[in-house]
PDB file of C-alpha atoms in Angstrom:
ATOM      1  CA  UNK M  26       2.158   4.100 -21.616  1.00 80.00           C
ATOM      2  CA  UNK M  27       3.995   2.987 -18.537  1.00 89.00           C
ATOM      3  CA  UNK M  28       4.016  -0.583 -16.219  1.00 93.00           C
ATOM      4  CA  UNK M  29       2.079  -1.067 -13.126  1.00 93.00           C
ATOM      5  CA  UNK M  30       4.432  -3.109 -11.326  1.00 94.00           C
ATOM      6  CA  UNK M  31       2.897  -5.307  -8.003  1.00 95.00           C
ATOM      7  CA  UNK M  32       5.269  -5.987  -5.567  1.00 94.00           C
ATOM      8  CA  UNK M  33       4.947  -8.133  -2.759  1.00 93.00           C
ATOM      9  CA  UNK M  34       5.076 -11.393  -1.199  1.00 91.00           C
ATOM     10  CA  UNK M  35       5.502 -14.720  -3.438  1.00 87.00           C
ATOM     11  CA  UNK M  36       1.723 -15.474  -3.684  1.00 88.00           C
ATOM     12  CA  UNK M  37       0.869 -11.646  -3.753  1.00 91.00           C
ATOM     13  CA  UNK M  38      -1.197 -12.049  -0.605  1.00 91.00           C
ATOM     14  CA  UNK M  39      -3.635  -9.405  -0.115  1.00 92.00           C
ATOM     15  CA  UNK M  40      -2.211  -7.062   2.659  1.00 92.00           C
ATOM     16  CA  UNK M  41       1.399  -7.381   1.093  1.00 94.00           C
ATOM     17  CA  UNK M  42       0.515  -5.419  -2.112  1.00 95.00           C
ATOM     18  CA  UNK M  43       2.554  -2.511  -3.097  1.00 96.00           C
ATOM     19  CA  UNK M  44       2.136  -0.925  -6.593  1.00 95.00           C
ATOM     20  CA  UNK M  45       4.585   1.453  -8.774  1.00 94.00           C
ATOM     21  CA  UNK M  46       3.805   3.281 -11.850  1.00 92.00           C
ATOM     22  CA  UNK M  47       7.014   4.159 -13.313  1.00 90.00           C
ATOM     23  CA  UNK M  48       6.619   7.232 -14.568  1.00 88.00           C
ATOM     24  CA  UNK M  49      10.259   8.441 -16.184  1.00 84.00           C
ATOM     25  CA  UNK M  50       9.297  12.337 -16.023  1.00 88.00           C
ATOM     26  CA  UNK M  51       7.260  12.815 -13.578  1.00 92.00           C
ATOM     27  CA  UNK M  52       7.306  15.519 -11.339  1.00 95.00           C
ATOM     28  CA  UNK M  53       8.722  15.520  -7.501  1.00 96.00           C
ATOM     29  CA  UNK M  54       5.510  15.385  -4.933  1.00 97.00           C
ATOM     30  CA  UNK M  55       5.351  16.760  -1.814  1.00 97.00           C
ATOM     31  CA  UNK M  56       4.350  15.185   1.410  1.00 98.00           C
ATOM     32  CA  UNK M  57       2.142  16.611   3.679  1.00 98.00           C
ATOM     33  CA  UNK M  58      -1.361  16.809   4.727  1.00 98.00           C
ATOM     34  CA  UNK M  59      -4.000  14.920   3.014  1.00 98.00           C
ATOM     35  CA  UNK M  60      -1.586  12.282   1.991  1.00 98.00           C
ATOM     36  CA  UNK M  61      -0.559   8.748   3.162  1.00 98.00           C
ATOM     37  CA  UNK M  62       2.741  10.194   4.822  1.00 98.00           C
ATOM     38  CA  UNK M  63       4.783   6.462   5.801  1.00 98.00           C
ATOM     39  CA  UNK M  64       3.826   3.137   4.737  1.00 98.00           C
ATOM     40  CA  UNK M  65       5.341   0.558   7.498  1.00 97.00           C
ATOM     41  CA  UNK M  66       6.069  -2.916   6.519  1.00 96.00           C
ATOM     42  CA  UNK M  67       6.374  -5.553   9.427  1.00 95.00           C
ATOM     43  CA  UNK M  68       9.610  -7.528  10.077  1.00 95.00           C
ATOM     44  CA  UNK M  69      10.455  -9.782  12.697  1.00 93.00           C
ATOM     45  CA  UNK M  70      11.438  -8.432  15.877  1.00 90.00           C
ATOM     46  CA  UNK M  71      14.666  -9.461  15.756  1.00 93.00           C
ATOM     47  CA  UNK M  72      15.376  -8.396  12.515  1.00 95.00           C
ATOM     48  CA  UNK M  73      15.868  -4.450  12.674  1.00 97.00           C
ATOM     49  CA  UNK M  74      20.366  -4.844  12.745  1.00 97.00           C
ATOM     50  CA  UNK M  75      19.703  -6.830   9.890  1.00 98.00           C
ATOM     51  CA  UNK M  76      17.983  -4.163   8.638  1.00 98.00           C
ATOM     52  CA  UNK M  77      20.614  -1.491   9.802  1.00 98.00           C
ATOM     53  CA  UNK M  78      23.318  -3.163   8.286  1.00 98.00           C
ATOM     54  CA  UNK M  79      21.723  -3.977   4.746  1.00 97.00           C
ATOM     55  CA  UNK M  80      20.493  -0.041   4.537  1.00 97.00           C
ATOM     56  CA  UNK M  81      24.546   0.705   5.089  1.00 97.00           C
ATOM     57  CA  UNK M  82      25.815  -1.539   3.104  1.00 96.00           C
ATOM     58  CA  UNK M  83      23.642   0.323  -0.130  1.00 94.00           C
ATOM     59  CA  UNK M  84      24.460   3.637   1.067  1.00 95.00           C
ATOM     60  CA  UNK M  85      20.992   4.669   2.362  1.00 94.00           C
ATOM     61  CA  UNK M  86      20.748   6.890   4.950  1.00 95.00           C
ATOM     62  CA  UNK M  87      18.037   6.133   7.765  1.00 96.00           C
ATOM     63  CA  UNK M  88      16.678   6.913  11.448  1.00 93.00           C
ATOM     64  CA  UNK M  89      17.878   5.180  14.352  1.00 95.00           C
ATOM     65  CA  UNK M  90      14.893   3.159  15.707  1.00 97.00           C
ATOM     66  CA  UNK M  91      12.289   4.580  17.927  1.00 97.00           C
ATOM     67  CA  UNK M  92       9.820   3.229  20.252  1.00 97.00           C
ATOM     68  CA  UNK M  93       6.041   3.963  18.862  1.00 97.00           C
ATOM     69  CA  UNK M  94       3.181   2.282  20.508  1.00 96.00           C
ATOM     70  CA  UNK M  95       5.623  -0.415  22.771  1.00 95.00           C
ATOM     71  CA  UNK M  96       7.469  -1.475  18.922  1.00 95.00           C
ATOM     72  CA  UNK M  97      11.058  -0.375  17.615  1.00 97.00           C
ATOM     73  CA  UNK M  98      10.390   2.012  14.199  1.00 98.00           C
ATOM     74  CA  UNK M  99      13.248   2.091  11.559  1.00 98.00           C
ATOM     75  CA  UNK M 100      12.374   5.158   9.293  1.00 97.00           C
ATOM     76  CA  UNK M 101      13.955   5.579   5.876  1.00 97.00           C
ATOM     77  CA  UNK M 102      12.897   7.963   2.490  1.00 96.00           C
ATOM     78  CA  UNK M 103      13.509   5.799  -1.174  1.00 94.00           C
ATOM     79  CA  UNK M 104      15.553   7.339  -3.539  1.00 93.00           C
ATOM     80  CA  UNK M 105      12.118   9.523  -4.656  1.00 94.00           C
ATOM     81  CA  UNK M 106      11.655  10.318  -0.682  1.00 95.00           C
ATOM     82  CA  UNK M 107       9.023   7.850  -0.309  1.00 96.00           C
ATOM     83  CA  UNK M 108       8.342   7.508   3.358  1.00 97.00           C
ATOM     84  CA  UNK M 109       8.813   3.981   4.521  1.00 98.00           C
ATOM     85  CA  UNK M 110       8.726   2.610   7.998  1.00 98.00           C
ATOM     86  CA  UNK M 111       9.781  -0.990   9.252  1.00 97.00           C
ATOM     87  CA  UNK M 112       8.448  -1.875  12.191  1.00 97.00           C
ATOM     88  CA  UNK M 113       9.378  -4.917  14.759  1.00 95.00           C
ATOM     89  CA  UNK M 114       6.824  -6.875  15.144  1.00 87.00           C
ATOM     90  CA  UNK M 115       6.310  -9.442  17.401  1.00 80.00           C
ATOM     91  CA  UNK M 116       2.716 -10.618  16.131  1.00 75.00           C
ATOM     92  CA  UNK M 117       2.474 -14.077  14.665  1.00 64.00           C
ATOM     93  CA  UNK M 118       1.517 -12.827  11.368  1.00 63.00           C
ATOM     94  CA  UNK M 119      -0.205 -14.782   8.851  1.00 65.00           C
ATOM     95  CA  UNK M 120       1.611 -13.315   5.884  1.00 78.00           C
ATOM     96  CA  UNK M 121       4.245 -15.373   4.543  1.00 86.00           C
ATOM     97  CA  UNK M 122       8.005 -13.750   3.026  1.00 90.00           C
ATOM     98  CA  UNK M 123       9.237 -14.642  -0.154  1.00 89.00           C
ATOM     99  CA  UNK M 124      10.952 -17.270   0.260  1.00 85.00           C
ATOM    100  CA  UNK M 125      13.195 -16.814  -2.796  1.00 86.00           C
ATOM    101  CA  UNK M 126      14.214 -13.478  -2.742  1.00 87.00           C
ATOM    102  CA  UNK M 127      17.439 -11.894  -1.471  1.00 91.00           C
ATOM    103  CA  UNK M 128      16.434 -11.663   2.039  1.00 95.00           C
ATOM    104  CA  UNK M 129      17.015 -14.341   4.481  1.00 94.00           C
ATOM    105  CA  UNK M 130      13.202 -15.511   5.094  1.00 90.00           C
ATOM    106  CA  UNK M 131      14.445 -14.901   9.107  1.00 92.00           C
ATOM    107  CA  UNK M 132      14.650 -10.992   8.554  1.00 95.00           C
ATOM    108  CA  UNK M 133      12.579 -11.033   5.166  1.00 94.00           C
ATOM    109  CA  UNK M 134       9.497  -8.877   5.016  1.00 95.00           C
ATOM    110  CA  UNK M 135       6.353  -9.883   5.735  1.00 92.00           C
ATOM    111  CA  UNK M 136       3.464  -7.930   4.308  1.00 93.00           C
ATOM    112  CA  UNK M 137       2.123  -4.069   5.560  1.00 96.00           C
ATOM    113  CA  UNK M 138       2.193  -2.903   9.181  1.00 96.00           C
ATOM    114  CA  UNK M 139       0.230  -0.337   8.488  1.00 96.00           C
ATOM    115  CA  UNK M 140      -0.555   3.291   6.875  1.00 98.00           C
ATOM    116  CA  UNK M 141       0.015   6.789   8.325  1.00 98.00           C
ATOM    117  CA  UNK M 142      -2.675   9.273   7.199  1.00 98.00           C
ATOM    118  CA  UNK M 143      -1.703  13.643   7.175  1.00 98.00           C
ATOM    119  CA  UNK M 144      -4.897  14.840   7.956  1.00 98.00           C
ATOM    120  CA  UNK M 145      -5.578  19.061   8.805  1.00 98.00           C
ATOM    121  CA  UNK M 146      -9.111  18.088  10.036  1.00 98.00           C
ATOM    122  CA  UNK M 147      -8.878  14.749  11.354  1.00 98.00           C
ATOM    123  CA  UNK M 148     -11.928  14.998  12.939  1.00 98.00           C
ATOM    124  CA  UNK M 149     -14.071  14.800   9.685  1.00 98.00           C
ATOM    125  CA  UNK M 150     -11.889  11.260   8.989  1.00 98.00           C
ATOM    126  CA  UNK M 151     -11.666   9.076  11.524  1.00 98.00           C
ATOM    127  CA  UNK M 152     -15.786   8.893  11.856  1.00 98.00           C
ATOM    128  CA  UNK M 153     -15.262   7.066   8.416  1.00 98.00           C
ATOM    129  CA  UNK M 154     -11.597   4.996   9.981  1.00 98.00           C
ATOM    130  CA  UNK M 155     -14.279   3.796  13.077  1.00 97.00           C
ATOM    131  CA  UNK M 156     -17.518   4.277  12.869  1.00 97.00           C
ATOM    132  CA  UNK M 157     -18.095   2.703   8.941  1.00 98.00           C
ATOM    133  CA  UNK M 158     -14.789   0.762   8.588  1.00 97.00           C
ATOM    134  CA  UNK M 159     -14.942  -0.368  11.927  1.00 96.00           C
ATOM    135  CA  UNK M 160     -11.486   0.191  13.082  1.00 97.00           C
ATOM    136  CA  UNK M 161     -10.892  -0.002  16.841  1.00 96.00           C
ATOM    137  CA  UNK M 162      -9.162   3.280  18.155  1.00 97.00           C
ATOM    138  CA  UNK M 163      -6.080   1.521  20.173  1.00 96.00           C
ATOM    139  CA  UNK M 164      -3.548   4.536  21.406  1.00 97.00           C
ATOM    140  CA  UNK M 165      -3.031   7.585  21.291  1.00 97.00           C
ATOM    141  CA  UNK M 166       0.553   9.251  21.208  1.00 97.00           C
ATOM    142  CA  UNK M 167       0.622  13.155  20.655  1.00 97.00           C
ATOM    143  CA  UNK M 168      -0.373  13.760  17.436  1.00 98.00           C
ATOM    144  CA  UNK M 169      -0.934  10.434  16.495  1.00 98.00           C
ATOM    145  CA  UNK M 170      -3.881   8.188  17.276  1.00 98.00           C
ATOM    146  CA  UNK M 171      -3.680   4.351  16.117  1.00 98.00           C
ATOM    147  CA  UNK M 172      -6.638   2.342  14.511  1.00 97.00           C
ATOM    148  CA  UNK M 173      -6.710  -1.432  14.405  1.00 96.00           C
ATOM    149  CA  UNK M 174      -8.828  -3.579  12.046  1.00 94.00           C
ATOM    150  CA  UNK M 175     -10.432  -6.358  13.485  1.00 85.00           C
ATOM    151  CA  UNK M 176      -8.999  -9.667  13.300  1.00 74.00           C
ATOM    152  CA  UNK M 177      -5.512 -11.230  15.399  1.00 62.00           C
ATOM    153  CA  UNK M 178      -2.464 -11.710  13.614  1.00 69.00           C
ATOM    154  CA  UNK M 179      -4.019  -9.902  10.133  1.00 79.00           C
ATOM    155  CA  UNK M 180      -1.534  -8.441   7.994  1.00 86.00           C
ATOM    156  CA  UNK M 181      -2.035  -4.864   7.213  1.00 92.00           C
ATOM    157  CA  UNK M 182      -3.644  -4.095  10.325  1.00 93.00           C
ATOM    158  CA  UNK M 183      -3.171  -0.554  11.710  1.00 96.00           C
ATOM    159  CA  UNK M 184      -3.975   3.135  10.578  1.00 98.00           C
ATOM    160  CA  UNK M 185      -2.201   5.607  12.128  1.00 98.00           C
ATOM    161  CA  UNK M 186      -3.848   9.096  11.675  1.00 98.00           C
ATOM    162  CA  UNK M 187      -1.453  12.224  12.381  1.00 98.00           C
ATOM    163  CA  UNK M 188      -3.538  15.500  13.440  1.00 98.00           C
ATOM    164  CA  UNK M 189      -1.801  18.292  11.745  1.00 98.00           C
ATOM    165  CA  UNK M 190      -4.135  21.272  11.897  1.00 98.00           C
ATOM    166  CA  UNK M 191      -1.348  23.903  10.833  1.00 98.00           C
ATOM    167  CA  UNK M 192       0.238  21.162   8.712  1.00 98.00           C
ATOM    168  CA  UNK M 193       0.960  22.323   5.014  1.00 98.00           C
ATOM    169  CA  UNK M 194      -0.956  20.173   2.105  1.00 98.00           C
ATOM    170  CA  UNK M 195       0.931  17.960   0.234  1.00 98.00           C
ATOM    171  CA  UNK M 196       1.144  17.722  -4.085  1.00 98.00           C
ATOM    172  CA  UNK M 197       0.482  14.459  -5.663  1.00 96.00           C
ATOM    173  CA  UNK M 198       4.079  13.802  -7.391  1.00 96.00           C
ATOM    174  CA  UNK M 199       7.235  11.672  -7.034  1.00 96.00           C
ATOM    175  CA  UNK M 200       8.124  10.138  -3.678  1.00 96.00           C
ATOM    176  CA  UNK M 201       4.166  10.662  -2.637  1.00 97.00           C
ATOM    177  CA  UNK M 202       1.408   7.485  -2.516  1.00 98.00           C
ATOM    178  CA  UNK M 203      -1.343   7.919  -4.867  1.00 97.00           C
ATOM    179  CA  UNK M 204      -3.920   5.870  -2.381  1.00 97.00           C
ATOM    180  CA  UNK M 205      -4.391   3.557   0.158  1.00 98.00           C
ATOM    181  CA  UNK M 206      -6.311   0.108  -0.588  1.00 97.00           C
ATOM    182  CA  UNK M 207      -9.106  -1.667   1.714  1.00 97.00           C
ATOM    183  CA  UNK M 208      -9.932  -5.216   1.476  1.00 95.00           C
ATOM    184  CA  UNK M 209     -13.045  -6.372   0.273  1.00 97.00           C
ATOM    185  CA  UNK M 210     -13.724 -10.658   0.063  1.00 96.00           C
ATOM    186  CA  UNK M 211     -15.705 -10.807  -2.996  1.00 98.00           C
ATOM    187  CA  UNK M 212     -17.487  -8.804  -5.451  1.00 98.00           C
ATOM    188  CA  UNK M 213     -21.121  -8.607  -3.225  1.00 98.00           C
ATOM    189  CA  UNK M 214     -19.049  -7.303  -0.297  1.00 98.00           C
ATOM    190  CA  UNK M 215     -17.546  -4.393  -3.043  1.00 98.00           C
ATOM    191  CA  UNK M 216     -21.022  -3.695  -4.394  1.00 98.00           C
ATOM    192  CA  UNK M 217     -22.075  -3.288  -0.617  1.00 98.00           C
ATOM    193  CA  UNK M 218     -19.451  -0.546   0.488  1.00 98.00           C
ATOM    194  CA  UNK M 219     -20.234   1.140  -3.123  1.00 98.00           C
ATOM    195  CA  UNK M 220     -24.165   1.785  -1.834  1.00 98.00           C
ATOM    196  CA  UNK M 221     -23.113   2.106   1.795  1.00 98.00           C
ATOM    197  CA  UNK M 222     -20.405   5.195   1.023  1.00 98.00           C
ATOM    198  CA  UNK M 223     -22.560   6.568  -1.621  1.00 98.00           C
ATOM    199  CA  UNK M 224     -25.405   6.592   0.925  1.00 98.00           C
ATOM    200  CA  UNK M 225     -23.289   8.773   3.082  1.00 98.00           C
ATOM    201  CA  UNK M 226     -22.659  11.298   0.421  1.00 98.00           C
ATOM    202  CA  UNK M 227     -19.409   9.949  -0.731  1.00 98.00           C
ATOM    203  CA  UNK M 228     -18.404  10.196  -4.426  1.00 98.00           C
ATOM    204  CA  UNK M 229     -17.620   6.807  -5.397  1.00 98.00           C
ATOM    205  CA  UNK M 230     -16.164   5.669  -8.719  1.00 98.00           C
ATOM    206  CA  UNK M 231     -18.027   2.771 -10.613  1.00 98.00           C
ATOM    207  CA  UNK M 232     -16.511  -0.551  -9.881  1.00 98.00           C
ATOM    208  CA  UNK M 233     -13.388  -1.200 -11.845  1.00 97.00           C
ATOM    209  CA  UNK M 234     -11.912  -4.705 -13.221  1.00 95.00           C
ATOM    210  CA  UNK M 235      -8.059  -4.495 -12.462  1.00 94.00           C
ATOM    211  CA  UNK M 236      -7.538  -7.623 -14.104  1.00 93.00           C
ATOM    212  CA  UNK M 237      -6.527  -9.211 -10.305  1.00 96.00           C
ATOM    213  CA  UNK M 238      -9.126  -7.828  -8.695  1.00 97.00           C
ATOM    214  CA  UNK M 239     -11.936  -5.219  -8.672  1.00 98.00           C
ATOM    215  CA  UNK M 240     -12.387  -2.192  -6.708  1.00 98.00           C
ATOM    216  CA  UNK M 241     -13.780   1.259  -6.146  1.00 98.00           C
ATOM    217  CA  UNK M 242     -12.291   4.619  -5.385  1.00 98.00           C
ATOM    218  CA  UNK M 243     -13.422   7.522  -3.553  1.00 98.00           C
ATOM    219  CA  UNK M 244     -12.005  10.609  -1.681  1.00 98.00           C
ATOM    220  CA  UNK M 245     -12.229  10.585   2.080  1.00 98.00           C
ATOM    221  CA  UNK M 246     -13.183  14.098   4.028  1.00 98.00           C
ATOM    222  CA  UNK M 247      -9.590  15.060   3.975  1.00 98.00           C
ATOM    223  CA  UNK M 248      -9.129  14.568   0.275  1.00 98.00           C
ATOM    224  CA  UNK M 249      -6.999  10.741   0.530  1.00 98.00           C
ATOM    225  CA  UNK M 250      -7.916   9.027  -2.034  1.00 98.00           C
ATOM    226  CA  UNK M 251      -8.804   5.489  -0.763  1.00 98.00           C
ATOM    227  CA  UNK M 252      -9.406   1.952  -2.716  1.00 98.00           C
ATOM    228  CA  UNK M 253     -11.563  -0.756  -2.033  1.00 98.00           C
ATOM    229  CA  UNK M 254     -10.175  -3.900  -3.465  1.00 98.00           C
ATOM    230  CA  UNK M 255     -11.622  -7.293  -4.088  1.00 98.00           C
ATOM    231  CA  UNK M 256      -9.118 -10.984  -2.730  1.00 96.00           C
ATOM    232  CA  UNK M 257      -9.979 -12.576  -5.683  1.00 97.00           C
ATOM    233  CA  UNK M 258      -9.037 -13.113  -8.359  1.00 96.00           C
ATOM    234  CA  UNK M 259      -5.813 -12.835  -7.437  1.00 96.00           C
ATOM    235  CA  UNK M 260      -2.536 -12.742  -9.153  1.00 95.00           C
ATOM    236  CA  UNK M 261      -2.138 -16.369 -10.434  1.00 95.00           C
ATOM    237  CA  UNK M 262      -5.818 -15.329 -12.451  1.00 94.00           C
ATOM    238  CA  UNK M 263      -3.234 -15.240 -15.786  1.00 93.00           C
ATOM    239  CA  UNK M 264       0.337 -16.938 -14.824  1.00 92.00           C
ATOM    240  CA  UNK M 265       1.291 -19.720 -12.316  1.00 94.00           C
ATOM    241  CA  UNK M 266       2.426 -19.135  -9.216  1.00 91.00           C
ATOM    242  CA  UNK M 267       5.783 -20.060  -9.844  1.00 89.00           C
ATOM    243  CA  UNK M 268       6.259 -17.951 -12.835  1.00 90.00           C
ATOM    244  CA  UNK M 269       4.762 -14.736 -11.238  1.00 90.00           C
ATOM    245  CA  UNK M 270       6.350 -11.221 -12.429  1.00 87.00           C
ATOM    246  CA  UNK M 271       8.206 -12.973 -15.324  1.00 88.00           C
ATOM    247  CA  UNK M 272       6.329 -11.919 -18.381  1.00 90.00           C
ATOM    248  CA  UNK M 273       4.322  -8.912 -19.423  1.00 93.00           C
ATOM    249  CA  UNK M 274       1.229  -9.443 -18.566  1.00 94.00           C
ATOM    250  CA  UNK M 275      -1.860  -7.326 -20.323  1.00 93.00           C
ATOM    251  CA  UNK M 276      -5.708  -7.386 -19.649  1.00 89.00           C
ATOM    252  CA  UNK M 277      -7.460  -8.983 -22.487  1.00 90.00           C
ATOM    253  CA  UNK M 278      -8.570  -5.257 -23.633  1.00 90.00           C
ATOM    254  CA  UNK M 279      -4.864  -4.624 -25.078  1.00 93.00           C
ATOM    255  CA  UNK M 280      -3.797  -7.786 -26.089  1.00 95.00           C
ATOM    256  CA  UNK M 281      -3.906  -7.595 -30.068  1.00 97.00           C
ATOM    257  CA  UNK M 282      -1.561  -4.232 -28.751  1.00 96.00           C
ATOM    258  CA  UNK M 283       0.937  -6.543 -27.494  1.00 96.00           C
ATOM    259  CA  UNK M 284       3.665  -5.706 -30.141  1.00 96.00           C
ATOM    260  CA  UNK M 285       3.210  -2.239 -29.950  1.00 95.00           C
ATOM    261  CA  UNK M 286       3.379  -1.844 -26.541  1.00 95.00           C
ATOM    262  CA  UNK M 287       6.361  -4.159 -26.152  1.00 93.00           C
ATOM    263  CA  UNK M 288       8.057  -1.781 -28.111  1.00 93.00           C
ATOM    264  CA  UNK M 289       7.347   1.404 -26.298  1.00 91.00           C
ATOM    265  CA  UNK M 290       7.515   0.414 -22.656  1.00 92.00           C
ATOM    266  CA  UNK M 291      11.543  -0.052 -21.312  1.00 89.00           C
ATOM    267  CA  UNK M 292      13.212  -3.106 -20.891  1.00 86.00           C
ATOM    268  CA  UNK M 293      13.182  -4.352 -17.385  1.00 85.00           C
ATOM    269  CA  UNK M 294      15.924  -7.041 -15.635  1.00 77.00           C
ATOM    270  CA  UNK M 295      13.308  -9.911 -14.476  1.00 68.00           C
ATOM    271  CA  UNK M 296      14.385 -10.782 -11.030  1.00 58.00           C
ATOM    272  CA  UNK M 297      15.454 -14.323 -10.716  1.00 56.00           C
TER     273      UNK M 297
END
């Protein structure tokens, strides 16, 4: 009944993912504890006036930069008061812009930063963030304490968990992030964190074909709802490269639904 629109770079490199469900009447969420509160997306470190100036330019009010961890921050909500963060970065990441979008590839996106969990018991969590993921605890500022997956220059690479133990929950909705995906290489790597999590009393889902990949889902202590997604197949699994996010694509389920779905779901402008 609706799209699930991928956004992200112009291979759809793992770690530069973002997913929308477009749901017309929805209900506003909330954000607050035991939700993803920001999702940061790494720029080059020159790039935040760029940044400034484009946000003006639409109309969209935002933060002036801050200093977290020794990088400059530009905070903004979307029009649903999404959280989103862009954050300097002076790593040489291995993500690659779009090269043909409407961003110079100079100031263009490159993939994730990172993630910032609400948690009212953190303690229960980050056991799971570094003990089983294997996340290496970095900083701490305050309230927040920053995680780091292993591996220089990956994109995607930091958690940041907030301790909020008076913090109010927050109700899944518009403007909130439904859950946060994991990398997994291939399907015997999925099928080992579905017996490892399930072995630690963790109520995992049954592993799901998403057409571009496969992946589980479970609820971590403080009720996030996290994925654990497979590389491959990847997104050029049913359409070139070249031609990516220009047709409607459907998994092989719903195909002899094609007209009748066409015909329900809105029209959408195809970016050029």
């Amino acid at each position: 009944g609706t799209y699930h629109f991928y956004y992200g770079n112009g291979t759809g490199q793992p770690g530069s993912i973002l997913t929308f469900f477009p749901w017309a009447n929805a209900f506003p969420g909330k954000n607050g504890t035991g939700f993803a509160t920001a999702t940061a997306f790494s720029v080059p470190a020159s790039a935040l006036d760029f940044w400034m100036e484009r946000f003006a330019d639409a109309a969209y009010d935002f933060d002036a930069p801050i200093e977290r961890f020794g990088e400059q921050v530009l905070a903004l909500n979307d029009p649903h008061g999404l959280p989103i963060e862009l954050v300097a970065d002076a790593r040489e990441d291995s993500a690659e812009p779009w090269a043909h979008g409407p961003v110079p590839a100079e100031a263009a996106i490159r993939a994730f930063h990172g993630v910032t969990l609400s948690m009212r018991q953190a303690d229960r969590s980050i056991p799971l963030i570094a003990e089983v993921f294997g996340y290496e605890a970095l900083a701490e500022d305050g309230d927040r304490i920053r995680f780091r997956a292993s591996g220089a220059g990956a994109p995607a690479a930091y958690v940041d968990v907030l301790r909020l133990p008076n913090g109010l929950p927050g109700r899944q909705g518009t403007g909130t992030v439904h859950h946060v995906a994991f990398r997994a290489k291939d399907d015997d790597e999925l099928e080992f964190w579905r017996g490892h999590l399930s072995n630690l009393g963790l109520r995992v889902t049954t592993i799901i074909d998403r057409q571009y990949f496969h992946s589980i889902y479970f609820r971590e202590p403080n009720g996030i709802l996290y994925e654990i997604a497979t590389d491959p197949p990847g997104f050029t699994a049913d359409e070139p490269q070249e031609t990516l996010g220009h047709a409607l694509k459907l998994p092989a389920q719903y195909e002899h639904r094609r007209a009748e779905l066409e015909r329900v779901l809105p029209a959408v402008q195809i970016p050029s």
